[in-house]
Amino acid sequence: MNLALKNNRIEVVDALRGFAIMCIVLLHNMEHFEFVYEPTQFPEWLKNLDANILSAAYFLFGGKAYAIFAILFGFSFYIQNDNQNKQGKDFRGRFFWRMMLLLVFGFINTAFYQGDILTMYAILGLLLIPVSNLSTKTVFIIAVILMFQPMEWGKYIYMIFNPDYIPTPNLSESYYKDISTYMNHGGFWDYMIGDVTKGKAASLLWSWENGRFFQAPALFMLGMLAGRKQLFSNIENNLLFWKKALKIAILAFIPLYIFSFYLPDIETNKFALARLLVIFGSWSNFAMMTFWVSAFVILFYSTKVNSLLAKLIPFGKMSLSNYIIQSIVGSTLYYKYGFGLYQYTGATFCLLIGIILFLLNVIFCTWWLKNHKQGPLEYIWHKLTWISF
């Protein structure tokens, strides 16, 4: 039996999506779901261990897990769009409606965790509509231009010719100050209202200021092209591609990361430096993301590793449910209106908590999908997507 296909689903994609959600869950736990606090009562050795573990986690998964999720978002769009095209139907209007539903899910998730990415995906995902029928070459060129971060380069070039120019502070900073006020002193409803107003604004502004509004659509489009090229569903013919992609990703990441590390010594203008860090940071994250995707696909089709990675399939199939569940559970564990664990846990303890929550979630997903075809929120999203108008 072809390991890639079962019940008309591409299992490596489900498993890879599960891997991305796992990384997101672990990172969110280690940062207390963006409740910024470092316990001072720990011994020095534990503080150092926390710092090293958090640094390693950001190096490995920070900005990469979200990118994997974005690639698969574009791939899922291709699958649905292609299925509808084969039936002679235009999926674009239905996809617009689907993104509006995702926006609602995003705001529900935001009420518990202001760092939600679903709302951004719902908004930027609409850019797939005008490019869906363009040629592969044209879409690839658009994706490359977006990945190039043209706005950041424009700002950097302007600063070179105007060395005395001082940009206004990032708008997100003022919102994050307001967020810290209600997170430290508010109750449950203060969190809920604050997150969907100031928290949502801060998250979207931060994404804009850090190049995500250009990188995310580029990743969506590349995921769509991966679908067109059957890179996930025709592994026997594409294994060589993934091996080459793995090598190129490694060769690209090393110089990009080293250059980013030494950028502060090269560019002395702190405002211009910030723009370069966004550019090269997004590129190095893309290279590392490509490494993870390529390595995962190759290992998934290794008979020695497949049985282990396949356990992520149920978790990945219920990615929407799991993403929102982890926000509800995490905020309850760490925030002041819940158990307030932010005061007593550093990155090391939070990593252990995250692993336990992940394993429990995998068990739950495995059990749920033995009795249901979809996760609970996936079912609702699917039914509402195809509601008759």
mmCIF file of C-alpha atoms in Angstrom:
data_model
loop_
_atom_site.group_PDB
_atom_site.id
_atom_site.type_symbol
_atom_site.label_atom_id
_atom_site.label_comp_id
_atom_site.label_asym_id
_atom_site.label_seq_id
_atom_site.Cartn_x
_atom_site.Cartn_y
_atom_site.Cartn_z
ATOM 1 C CA MET A 1 0.000 0.000 0.000
ATOM 2 C CA ASN A 2 1.230 3.503 -0.788
ATOM 3 C CA LEU A 3 2.071 5.072 2.555
ATOM 4 C CA ALA A 4 1.312 8.518 1.190
ATOM 5 C CA LEU A 5 -2.343 7.853 0.500
ATOM 6 C CA LYS A 6 -5.037 6.406 2.693
ATOM 7 C CA ASN A 7 -8.727 7.229 2.651
ATOM 8 C CA ASN A 8 -7.978 9.894 0.009
ATOM 9 C CA ARG A 9 -5.803 11.823 2.463
ATOM 10 C CA ILE A 10 -2.096 12.461 2.171
ATOM 11 C CA GLU A 11 -0.833 11.118 5.456
ATOM 12 C CA VAL A 12 2.604 12.727 5.335
ATOM 13 C CA VAL A 13 0.866 16.121 5.216
ATOM 14 C CA ASP A 14 -1.297 15.277 8.239
ATOM 15 C CA ALA A 15 1.771 14.052 10.132
ATOM 16 C CA LEU A 16 3.773 17.147 9.148
ATOM 17 C CA ARG A 17 0.917 19.382 10.252
ATOM 18 C CA GLY A 18 0.898 17.496 13.545
ATOM 19 C CA PHE A 19 4.634 18.118 13.895
ATOM 20 C CA ALA A 20 4.121 21.851 13.322
ATOM 21 C CA ILE A 21 1.317 22.049 15.907
ATOM 22 C CA MET A 22 3.464 20.082 18.375
ATOM 23 C CA CYS A 23 6.279 22.622 18.003
ATOM 24 C CA ILE A 24 3.817 25.505 18.418
ATOM 25 C CA VAL A 25 2.367 23.936 21.575
ATOM 26 C CA LEU A 26 5.821 23.489 23.115
ATOM 27 C CA LEU A 27 6.915 27.036 22.257
ATOM 28 C CA HIS A 28 3.718 28.591 23.578
ATOM 29 C CA ASN A 29 4.118 26.740 26.851
ATOM 30 C CA MET A 30 7.740 27.813 27.257
ATOM 31 C CA GLU A 31 6.765 31.468 26.836
ATOM 32 C CA HIS A 32 3.729 31.176 29.178
ATOM 33 C CA PHE A 33 1.447 31.888 26.203
ATOM 34 C CA GLU A 34 3.053 35.331 25.917
ATOM 35 C CA PHE A 35 2.767 36.147 29.602
ATOM 36 C CA VAL A 36 6.240 37.631 29.896
ATOM 37 C CA TYR A 37 7.634 36.724 33.324
ATOM 38 C CA GLU A 38 10.887 35.239 34.590
ATOM 39 C CA PRO A 39 10.689 33.706 38.085
ATOM 40 C CA THR A 40 13.404 35.126 40.345
ATOM 41 C CA GLN A 41 13.257 32.481 43.067
ATOM 42 C CA PHE A 42 15.039 29.769 41.055
ATOM 43 C CA PRO A 43 18.674 28.801 41.688
ATOM 44 C CA GLU A 44 21.211 30.168 39.230
ATOM 45 C CA TRP A 45 21.786 26.830 37.509
ATOM 46 C CA LEU A 46 18.082 26.488 36.749
ATOM 47 C CA LYS A 47 17.893 30.036 35.391
ATOM 48 C CA ASN A 48 20.784 29.253 33.060
ATOM 49 C CA LEU A 49 19.136 25.991 32.007
ATOM 50 C CA ASP A 50 15.872 27.815 31.312
ATOM 51 C CA ALA A 51 17.661 30.420 29.204
ATOM 52 C CA ASN A 52 19.518 27.786 27.185
ATOM 53 C CA ILE A 53 16.427 25.648 26.598
ATOM 54 C CA LEU A 54 14.361 28.650 25.512
ATOM 55 C CA SER A 55 17.144 29.854 23.223
ATOM 56 C CA ALA A 56 17.471 26.401 21.637
ATOM 57 C CA ALA A 57 13.699 26.143 21.146
ATOM 58 C CA TYR A 58 13.545 29.500 19.374
ATOM 59 C CA PHE A 59 16.524 28.551 17.224
ATOM 60 C CA LEU A 60 14.940 25.266 16.160
ATOM 61 C CA PHE A 61 11.251 26.162 15.926
ATOM 62 C CA GLY A 62 10.695 29.915 16.400
ATOM 63 C CA GLY A 63 9.258 31.277 13.142
ATOM 64 C CA LYS A 64 9.710 27.842 11.527
ATOM 65 C CA ALA A 65 6.699 25.949 12.887
ATOM 66 C CA TYR A 66 4.401 28.778 11.820
ATOM 67 C CA ALA A 67 6.032 28.681 8.367
ATOM 68 C CA ILE A 68 5.391 24.926 8.040
ATOM 69 C CA PHE A 69 1.786 25.569 8.973
ATOM 70 C CA ALA A 70 1.603 28.301 6.298
ATOM 71 C CA ILE A 71 3.016 26.017 3.577
ATOM 72 C CA LEU A 72 0.420 23.364 4.425
ATOM 73 C CA PHE A 73 -2.326 26.004 4.491
ATOM 74 C CA GLY A 74 -1.564 26.790 0.852
ATOM 75 C CA PHE A 75 -1.356 23.098 0.030
ATOM 76 C CA SER A 76 -4.805 22.477 1.551
ATOM 77 C CA PHE A 77 -6.199 25.319 -0.563
ATOM 78 C CA TYR A 78 -4.821 23.640 -3.678
ATOM 79 C CA ILE A 79 -6.420 20.278 -2.773
ATOM 80 C CA GLN A 80 -9.851 21.801 -2.226
ATOM 81 C CA ASN A 81 -9.622 24.096 -5.244
ATOM 82 C CA ASP A 82 -8.443 21.249 -7.489
ATOM 83 C CA ASN A 83 -11.234 18.942 -6.315
ATOM 84 C CA GLN A 84 -13.844 21.595 -7.111
ATOM 85 C CA ASN A 85 -12.295 22.394 -10.496
ATOM 86 C CA LYS A 86 -12.493 18.714 -11.449
ATOM 87 C CA GLN A 87 -16.235 18.927 -10.790
ATOM 88 C CA GLY A 88 -16.510 22.039 -12.944
ATOM 89 C CA LYS A 89 -17.072 24.320 -9.937
ATOM 90 C CA ASP A 90 -15.379 27.583 -8.977
ATOM 91 C CA PHE A 91 -14.062 27.284 -5.415
ATOM 92 C CA ARG A 92 -12.992 30.909 -4.972
ATOM 93 C CA GLY A 93 -16.277 32.241 -3.636
ATOM 94 C CA ARG A 94 -16.609 29.311 -1.275
ATOM 95 C CA PHE A 95 -13.010 29.819 -0.122
ATOM 96 C CA PHE A 96 -13.786 33.465 0.703
ATOM 97 C CA TRP A 97 -16.648 32.251 2.901
ATOM 98 C CA ARG A 98 -14.344 29.633 4.430
ATOM 99 C CA MET A 99 -11.849 32.355 5.375
ATOM 100 C CA MET A 100 -14.613 34.393 7.001
ATOM 101 C CA LEU A 101 -15.411 31.353 9.139
ATOM 102 C CA LEU A 102 -11.735 30.960 9.983
ATOM 103 C CA LEU A 103 -11.722 34.609 11.024
ATOM 104 C CA VAL A 104 -14.462 33.817 13.547
ATOM 105 C CA PHE A 105 -12.479 30.852 14.874
ATOM 106 C CA GLY A 106 -9.476 33.155 15.095
ATOM 107 C CA PHE A 107 -11.286 35.689 17.246
ATOM 108 C CA ILE A 108 -12.552 32.907 19.519
ATOM 109 C CA ASN A 109 -8.973 31.719 19.902
ATOM 110 C CA THR A 110 -7.743 35.301 20.410
ATOM 111 C CA ALA A 111 -10.025 35.657 23.426
ATOM 112 C CA PHE A 112 -7.795 33.112 25.182
ATOM 113 C CA TYR A 113 -4.450 33.803 23.495
ATOM 114 C CA GLN A 114 -3.703 37.148 21.874
ATOM 115 C CA GLY A 115 -0.854 35.695 19.797
ATOM 116 C CA ASP A 116 -3.352 33.812 17.587
ATOM 117 C CA ILE A 117 -2.346 33.332 13.920
ATOM 118 C CA LEU A 118 -5.707 32.145 12.554
ATOM 119 C CA THR A 119 -7.010 35.677 12.023
ATOM 120 C CA MET A 120 -3.905 36.630 10.037
ATOM 121 C CA TYR A 121 -4.213 33.460 7.949
ATOM 122 C CA ALA A 122 -7.874 34.216 7.281
ATOM 123 C CA ILE A 123 -7.071 37.732 6.071
ATOM 124 C CA LEU A 124 -3.931 36.979 4.066
ATOM 125 C CA GLY A 125 -5.327 33.689 2.780
ATOM 126 C CA LEU A 126 -7.670 35.743 0.587
ATOM 127 C CA LEU A 127 -4.641 36.579 -1.573
ATOM 128 C CA LEU A 128 -4.788 33.018 -2.875
ATOM 129 C CA ILE A 129 -8.032 33.848 -4.683
ATOM 130 C CA PRO A 130 -6.571 36.175 -7.370
ATOM 131 C CA VAL A 131 -3.517 33.956 -7.992
ATOM 132 C CA SER A 132 -5.281 30.587 -7.996
ATOM 133 C CA ASN A 133 -5.689 30.467 -11.791
ATOM 134 C CA LEU A 134 -2.353 32.061 -12.711
ATOM 135 C CA SER A 135 0.429 30.002 -14.256
ATOM 136 C CA THR A 136 2.872 28.212 -11.981
ATOM 137 C CA LYS A 137 5.713 30.426 -13.171
ATOM 138 C CA THR A 138 3.773 33.622 -12.449
ATOM 139 C CA VAL A 139 2.747 32.478 -8.963
ATOM 140 C CA PHE A 140 6.335 31.475 -8.195
ATOM 141 C CA ILE A 141 7.625 34.900 -9.242
ATOM 142 C CA ILE A 142 5.035 36.643 -7.057
ATOM 143 C CA ALA A 143 5.988 34.417 -4.105
ATOM 144 C CA VAL A 144 9.697 35.176 -4.591
ATOM 145 C CA ILE A 145 9.015 38.936 -4.714
ATOM 146 C CA LEU A 146 7.005 38.734 -1.488
ATOM 147 C CA MET A 147 9.660 36.570 0.171
ATOM 148 C CA PHE A 148 12.264 39.167 -0.830
ATOM 149 C CA GLN A 149 10.600 41.558 1.687
ATOM 150 C CA PRO A 150 10.390 44.550 -0.710
ATOM 151 C CA MET A 151 8.948 46.941 1.877
ATOM 152 C CA GLU A 152 11.790 46.294 4.322
ATOM 153 C CA TRP A 153 14.365 46.793 1.572
ATOM 154 C CA GLY A 154 12.608 50.041 0.627
ATOM 155 C CA LYS A 155 12.840 51.288 4.210
ATOM 156 C CA TYR A 156 16.495 50.257 4.457
ATOM 157 C CA ILE A 157 17.481 51.997 1.212
ATOM 158 C CA TYR A 158 15.647 55.137 2.311
ATOM 159 C CA MET A 159 17.608 55.148 5.571
ATOM 160 C CA ILE A 160 20.901 54.794 3.680
ATOM 161 C CA PHE A 161 20.186 57.970 1.716
ATOM 162 C CA ASN A 162 18.695 59.701 4.770
ATOM 163 C CA PRO A 163 21.031 58.810 7.668
ATOM 164 C CA ASP A 164 19.432 61.360 10.004
ATOM 165 C CA TYR A 165 15.968 59.890 9.582
ATOM 166 C CA ILE A 166 14.487 58.526 12.810
ATOM 167 C CA PRO A 167 11.378 56.359 12.253
ATOM 168 C CA THR A 168 8.466 56.449 14.637
ATOM 169 C CA PRO A 169 8.397 53.651 17.252
ATOM 170 C CA ASN A 170 6.591 50.458 16.312
ATOM 171 C CA LEU A 171 2.875 50.855 16.946
ATOM 172 C CA SER A 172 2.694 47.390 18.486
ATOM 173 C CA GLU A 173 4.872 48.501 21.413
ATOM 174 C CA SER A 174 2.214 50.780 22.898
ATOM 175 C CA TYR A 175 -0.394 48.025 22.615
ATOM 176 C CA TYR A 176 1.884 45.516 24.334
ATOM 177 C CA LYS A 177 2.302 47.955 27.235
ATOM 178 C CA ASP A 178 -1.481 48.087 27.612
ATOM 179 C CA ILE A 179 -1.632 44.299 27.406
ATOM 180 C CA SER A 180 0.811 43.896 30.281
ATOM 181 C CA THR A 181 -1.465 46.077 32.437
ATOM 182 C CA TYR A 182 -4.559 43.892 32.212
ATOM 183 C CA MET A 183 -2.541 40.655 32.184
ATOM 184 C CA ASN A 184 -0.947 41.598 35.494
ATOM 185 C CA HIS A 185 -3.958 43.161 37.174
ATOM 186 C CA GLY A 186 -7.122 42.085 35.369
ATOM 187 C CA GLY A 187 -9.675 39.326 35.767
ATOM 188 C CA PHE A 188 -11.106 36.831 33.292
ATOM 189 C CA TRP A 189 -13.271 39.303 31.365
ATOM 190 C CA ASP A 190 -10.474 41.864 31.290
ATOM 191 C CA TYR A 191 -8.366 39.245 29.532
ATOM 192 C CA MET A 192 -11.131 38.292 27.104
ATOM 193 C CA ILE A 193 -11.990 41.859 26.100
ATOM 194 C CA GLY A 194 -8.377 43.018 26.126
ATOM 195 C CA ASP A 195 -7.185 40.154 23.942
ATOM 196 C CA VAL A 196 -9.763 40.614 21.177
ATOM 197 C CA THR A 197 -9.152 44.385 21.073
ATOM 198 C CA LYS A 198 -5.686 45.499 22.127
ATOM 199 C CA GLY A 199 -4.195 42.018 21.937
ATOM 200 C CA LYS A 200 -5.454 41.428 18.400
ATOM 201 C CA ALA A 201 -4.217 44.829 17.285
ATOM 202 C CA ALA A 202 -0.797 44.200 18.847
ATOM 203 C CA SER A 203 -0.465 40.789 17.219
ATOM 204 C CA LEU A 204 -1.394 42.015 13.725
ATOM 205 C CA LEU A 205 0.809 45.097 14.019
ATOM 206 C CA TRP A 206 3.741 42.976 15.186
ATOM 207 C CA SER A 207 3.252 40.682 12.204
ATOM 208 C CA TRP A 208 3.218 43.689 9.873
ATOM 209 C CA GLU A 209 6.329 45.187 11.469
ATOM 210 C CA ASN A 210 8.212 41.891 11.250
ATOM 211 C CA GLY A 211 7.554 41.004 7.642
ATOM 212 C CA ARG A 212 4.912 38.331 8.227
ATOM 213 C CA PHE A 213 2.402 40.087 5.938
ATOM 214 C CA PHE A 214 4.773 39.441 3.043
ATOM 215 C CA GLN A 215 6.224 36.109 4.104
ATOM 216 C CA ALA A 216 2.931 34.358 4.935
ATOM 217 C CA PRO A 217 1.278 34.893 1.504
ATOM 218 C CA ALA A 218 4.516 33.782 -0.158
ATOM 219 C CA LEU A 219 4.416 30.565 1.863
ATOM 220 C CA PHE A 220 0.729 30.060 1.026
ATOM 221 C CA MET A 221 1.560 30.335 -2.674
ATOM 222 C CA LEU A 222 4.546 27.994 -2.420
ATOM 223 C CA GLY A 223 2.316 25.470 -0.653
ATOM 224 C CA MET A 224 -0.198 25.775 -3.484
ATOM 225 C CA LEU A 225 2.591 25.162 -6.008
ATOM 226 C CA ALA A 226 3.759 22.129 -4.022
ATOM 227 C CA GLY A 227 0.256 20.781 -4.569
ATOM 228 C CA ARG A 228 0.384 21.469 -8.275
ATOM 229 C CA LYS A 229 3.700 19.646 -8.545
ATOM 230 C CA GLN A 230 2.399 16.720 -6.432
ATOM 231 C CA LEU A 231 5.452 17.039 -4.179
ATOM 232 C CA PHE A 232 3.705 15.434 -1.212
ATOM 233 C CA SER A 233 1.493 12.884 -2.930
ATOM 234 C CA ASN A 234 3.942 11.417 -5.442
ATOM 235 C CA ILE A 235 6.895 10.749 -3.197
ATOM 236 C CA GLU A 236 8.388 7.931 -5.247
ATOM 237 C CA ASN A 237 9.056 10.402 -8.061
ATOM 238 C CA ASN A 238 9.894 13.356 -5.801
ATOM 239 C CA LEU A 239 12.200 11.840 -3.193
ATOM 240 C CA LEU A 240 15.192 13.210 -5.107
ATOM 241 C CA PHE A 241 13.619 16.688 -4.971
ATOM 242 C CA TRP A 242 13.274 16.534 -1.194
ATOM 243 C CA LYS A 243 16.852 15.317 -0.789
ATOM 244 C CA LYS A 244 18.111 18.218 -2.908
ATOM 245 C CA ALA A 245 15.897 20.637 -0.988
ATOM 246 C CA LEU A 246 17.380 19.343 2.269
ATOM 247 C CA LYS A 247 20.942 19.960 1.077
ATOM 248 C CA ILE A 248 20.146 23.412 -0.300
ATOM 249 C CA ALA A 249 18.339 24.371 2.928
ATOM 250 C CA ILE A 250 21.393 23.469 5.007
ATOM 251 C CA LEU A 251 23.772 25.286 2.653
ATOM 252 C CA ALA A 252 21.533 28.380 2.688
ATOM 253 C CA PHE A 253 20.770 28.467 6.405
ATOM 254 C CA ILE A 254 24.360 28.397 7.656
ATOM 255 C CA PRO A 255 25.574 31.599 5.912
ATOM 256 C CA LEU A 256 22.240 33.356 6.484
ATOM 257 C CA TYR A 257 22.318 32.630 10.202
ATOM 258 C CA ILE A 258 25.989 33.567 10.572
ATOM 259 C CA PHE A 259 25.460 36.795 8.641
ATOM 260 C CA SER A 260 22.430 37.671 10.801
ATOM 261 C CA PHE A 261 24.520 37.012 13.913
ATOM 262 C CA TYR A 262 27.205 39.484 12.822
ATOM 263 C CA LEU A 263 24.837 42.083 11.378
ATOM 264 C CA PRO A 264 25.024 44.331 14.495
ATOM 265 C CA ASP A 265 28.774 44.657 13.895
ATOM 266 C CA ILE A 266 28.242 45.560 10.239
ATOM 267 C CA GLU A 267 25.302 47.975 10.427
ATOM 268 C CA THR A 268 25.672 50.580 13.189
ATOM 269 C CA ASN A 269 22.423 52.433 12.519
ATOM 270 C CA LYS A 270 20.014 50.651 14.858
ATOM 271 C CA PHE A 271 16.962 51.595 12.781
ATOM 272 C CA ALA A 272 18.495 50.289 9.556
ATOM 273 C CA LEU A 273 19.739 47.229 11.452
ATOM 274 C CA ALA A 274 16.177 46.410 12.524
ATOM 275 C CA ARG A 275 15.091 46.271 8.881
ATOM 276 C CA LEU A 276 17.972 43.992 7.898
ATOM 277 C CA LEU A 277 17.258 41.668 10.826
ATOM 278 C CA VAL A 278 13.664 41.285 9.636
ATOM 279 C CA ILE A 279 14.834 40.498 6.086
ATOM 280 C CA PHE A 280 17.581 38.032 6.900
ATOM 281 C CA GLY A 281 15.643 36.578 9.812
ATOM 282 C CA SER A 282 12.737 35.706 7.525
ATOM 283 C CA TRP A 283 15.125 34.160 4.993
ATOM 284 C CA SER A 284 16.972 32.055 7.567
ATOM 285 C CA ASN A 285 13.638 30.908 9.034
ATOM 286 C CA PHE A 286 12.517 29.898 5.552
ATOM 287 C CA ALA A 287 15.711 27.905 5.051
ATOM 288 C CA MET A 288 15.300 26.137 8.402
ATOM 289 C CA MET A 289 11.622 25.487 7.648
ATOM 290 C CA THR A 290 12.638 23.893 4.340
ATOM 291 C CA PHE A 291 15.102 21.724 6.250
ATOM 292 C CA TRP A 292 12.398 20.525 8.645
ATOM 293 C CA VAL A 293 9.864 19.810 5.884
ATOM 294 C CA SER A 294 12.389 17.997 3.683
ATOM 295 C CA ALA A 295 13.835 15.955 6.540
ATOM 296 C CA PHE A 296 10.362 15.066 7.802
ATOM 297 C CA VAL A 297 9.130 13.897 4.385
ATOM 298 C CA ILE A 298 12.269 11.797 3.835
ATOM 299 C CA LEU A 299 12.073 10.232 7.301
ATOM 300 C CA PHE A 300 8.338 9.606 6.987
ATOM 301 C CA TYR A 301 9.013 7.245 4.112
ATOM 302 C CA SER A 302 11.743 5.432 5.987
ATOM 303 C CA THR A 303 10.394 2.111 7.271
ATOM 304 C CA LYS A 304 12.427 2.525 10.476
ATOM 305 C CA VAL A 305 10.881 5.879 11.381
ATOM 306 C CA ASN A 306 7.459 5.808 9.745
ATOM 307 C CA SER A 307 5.679 4.021 12.582
ATOM 308 C CA LEU A 308 6.794 6.733 15.021
ATOM 309 C CA LEU A 309 6.010 9.770 12.856
ATOM 310 C CA ALA A 310 2.697 8.230 11.798
ATOM 311 C CA LYS A 311 1.471 8.684 15.383
ATOM 312 C CA LEU A 312 1.297 12.406 14.590
ATOM 313 C CA ILE A 313 -1.346 11.838 11.892
ATOM 314 C CA PRO A 314 -4.432 12.012 14.177
ATOM 315 C CA PHE A 315 -2.955 15.078 15.897
ATOM 316 C CA GLY A 316 -2.438 16.760 12.526
ATOM 317 C CA LYS A 317 -5.909 15.884 11.251
ATOM 318 C CA MET A 318 -7.373 17.796 14.186
ATOM 319 C CA SER A 319 -5.026 20.788 13.871
ATOM 320 C CA LEU A 320 -7.739 23.462 14.183
ATOM 321 C CA SER A 321 -9.257 21.828 17.273
ATOM 322 C CA ASN A 322 -5.841 21.266 18.816
ATOM 323 C CA TYR A 323 -4.664 24.805 18.129
ATOM 324 C CA ILE A 324 -7.652 26.326 19.921
ATOM 325 C CA ILE A 325 -7.673 23.710 22.696
ATOM 326 C CA GLN A 326 -4.024 24.428 23.515
ATOM 327 C CA SER A 327 -4.857 28.146 23.823
ATOM 328 C CA ILE A 328 -7.728 27.486 26.240
ATOM 329 C CA VAL A 329 -5.775 24.988 28.337
ATOM 330 C CA GLY A 330 -2.546 27.014 28.267
ATOM 331 C CA SER A 331 -4.152 30.297 29.273
ATOM 332 C CA THR A 332 -5.984 28.522 32.102
ATOM 333 C CA LEU A 333 -2.738 27.024 33.355
ATOM 334 C CA TYR A 334 -0.528 30.093 33.177
ATOM 335 C CA TYR A 335 -2.689 33.225 33.386
ATOM 336 C CA LYS A 336 -3.779 34.943 36.567
ATOM 337 C CA TYR A 337 -7.452 34.091 36.149
ATOM 338 C CA GLY A 338 -6.470 30.393 36.105
ATOM 339 C CA PHE A 339 -3.761 28.566 38.010
ATOM 340 C CA GLY A 340 -1.173 31.330 37.569
ATOM 341 C CA LEU A 341 1.686 28.931 36.840
ATOM 342 C CA TYR A 342 3.641 31.700 35.119
ATOM 343 C CA GLN A 343 4.912 32.645 38.585
ATOM 344 C CA TYR A 344 6.375 29.235 39.369
ATOM 345 C CA THR A 345 7.607 27.824 36.057
ATOM 346 C CA GLY A 346 10.546 28.545 33.794
ATOM 347 C CA ALA A 347 11.235 27.188 30.321
ATOM 348 C CA THR A 348 12.380 23.797 31.638
ATOM 349 C CA PHE A 349 9.232 23.051 33.638
ATOM 350 C CA CYS A 350 7.052 24.544 30.903
ATOM 351 C CA LEU A 351 8.665 22.284 28.318
ATOM 352 C CA LEU A 352 7.767 19.266 30.457
ATOM 353 C CA ILE A 353 4.210 20.564 30.838
ATOM 354 C CA GLY A 354 4.005 21.093 27.081
ATOM 355 C CA ILE A 355 5.207 17.552 26.367
ATOM 356 C CA ILE A 356 2.626 16.091 28.764
ATOM 357 C CA LEU A 357 -0.180 18.169 27.214
ATOM 358 C CA PHE A 358 0.942 17.139 23.735
ATOM 359 C CA LEU A 359 0.968 13.433 24.596
ATOM 360 C CA LEU A 360 -2.461 13.659 26.227
ATOM 361 C CA ASN A 361 -3.745 15.452 23.155
ATOM 362 C CA VAL A 362 -2.356 12.767 20.838
ATOM 363 C CA ILE A 363 -4.131 10.101 22.892
ATOM 364 C CA PHE A 364 -7.361 12.090 22.755
ATOM 365 C CA CYS A 365 -7.105 12.659 18.984
ATOM 366 C CA THR A 366 -6.370 8.994 18.323
ATOM 367 C CA TRP A 367 -9.423 7.977 20.341
ATOM 368 C CA TRP A 368 -11.660 10.657 18.803
ATOM 369 C CA LEU A 369 -10.849 9.743 15.200
ATOM 370 C CA LYS A 370 -11.640 6.098 15.860
ATOM 371 C CA ASN A 371 -15.216 7.218 16.433
ATOM 372 C CA HIS A 372 -15.478 10.298 14.178
ATOM 373 C CA LYS A 373 -14.258 11.246 10.714
ATOM 374 C CA GLN A 374 -13.120 14.726 11.760
ATOM 375 C CA GLY A 375 -12.189 16.713 14.831
ATOM 376 C CA PRO A 376 -15.050 18.670 16.474
ATOM 377 C CA LEU A 377 -14.066 22.086 15.132
ATOM 378 C CA GLU A 378 -13.007 20.627 11.789
ATOM 379 C CA TYR A 379 -16.491 19.140 11.471
ATOM 380 C CA ILE A 380 -18.156 22.474 12.236
ATOM 381 C CA TRP A 381 -15.849 24.321 9.823
ATOM 382 C CA HIS A 382 -16.502 21.787 7.086
ATOM 383 C CA LYS A 383 -20.289 21.832 7.530
ATOM 384 C CA LEU A 384 -20.450 25.635 7.561
ATOM 385 C CA THR A 385 -18.080 25.876 4.598
ATOM 386 C CA TRP A 386 -20.387 23.840 2.395
ATOM 387 C CA ILE A 387 -23.662 25.203 3.703
ATOM 388 C CA SER A 388 -26.119 25.871 0.886
ATOM 389 C CA PHE A 389 -26.872 29.483 0.097
#
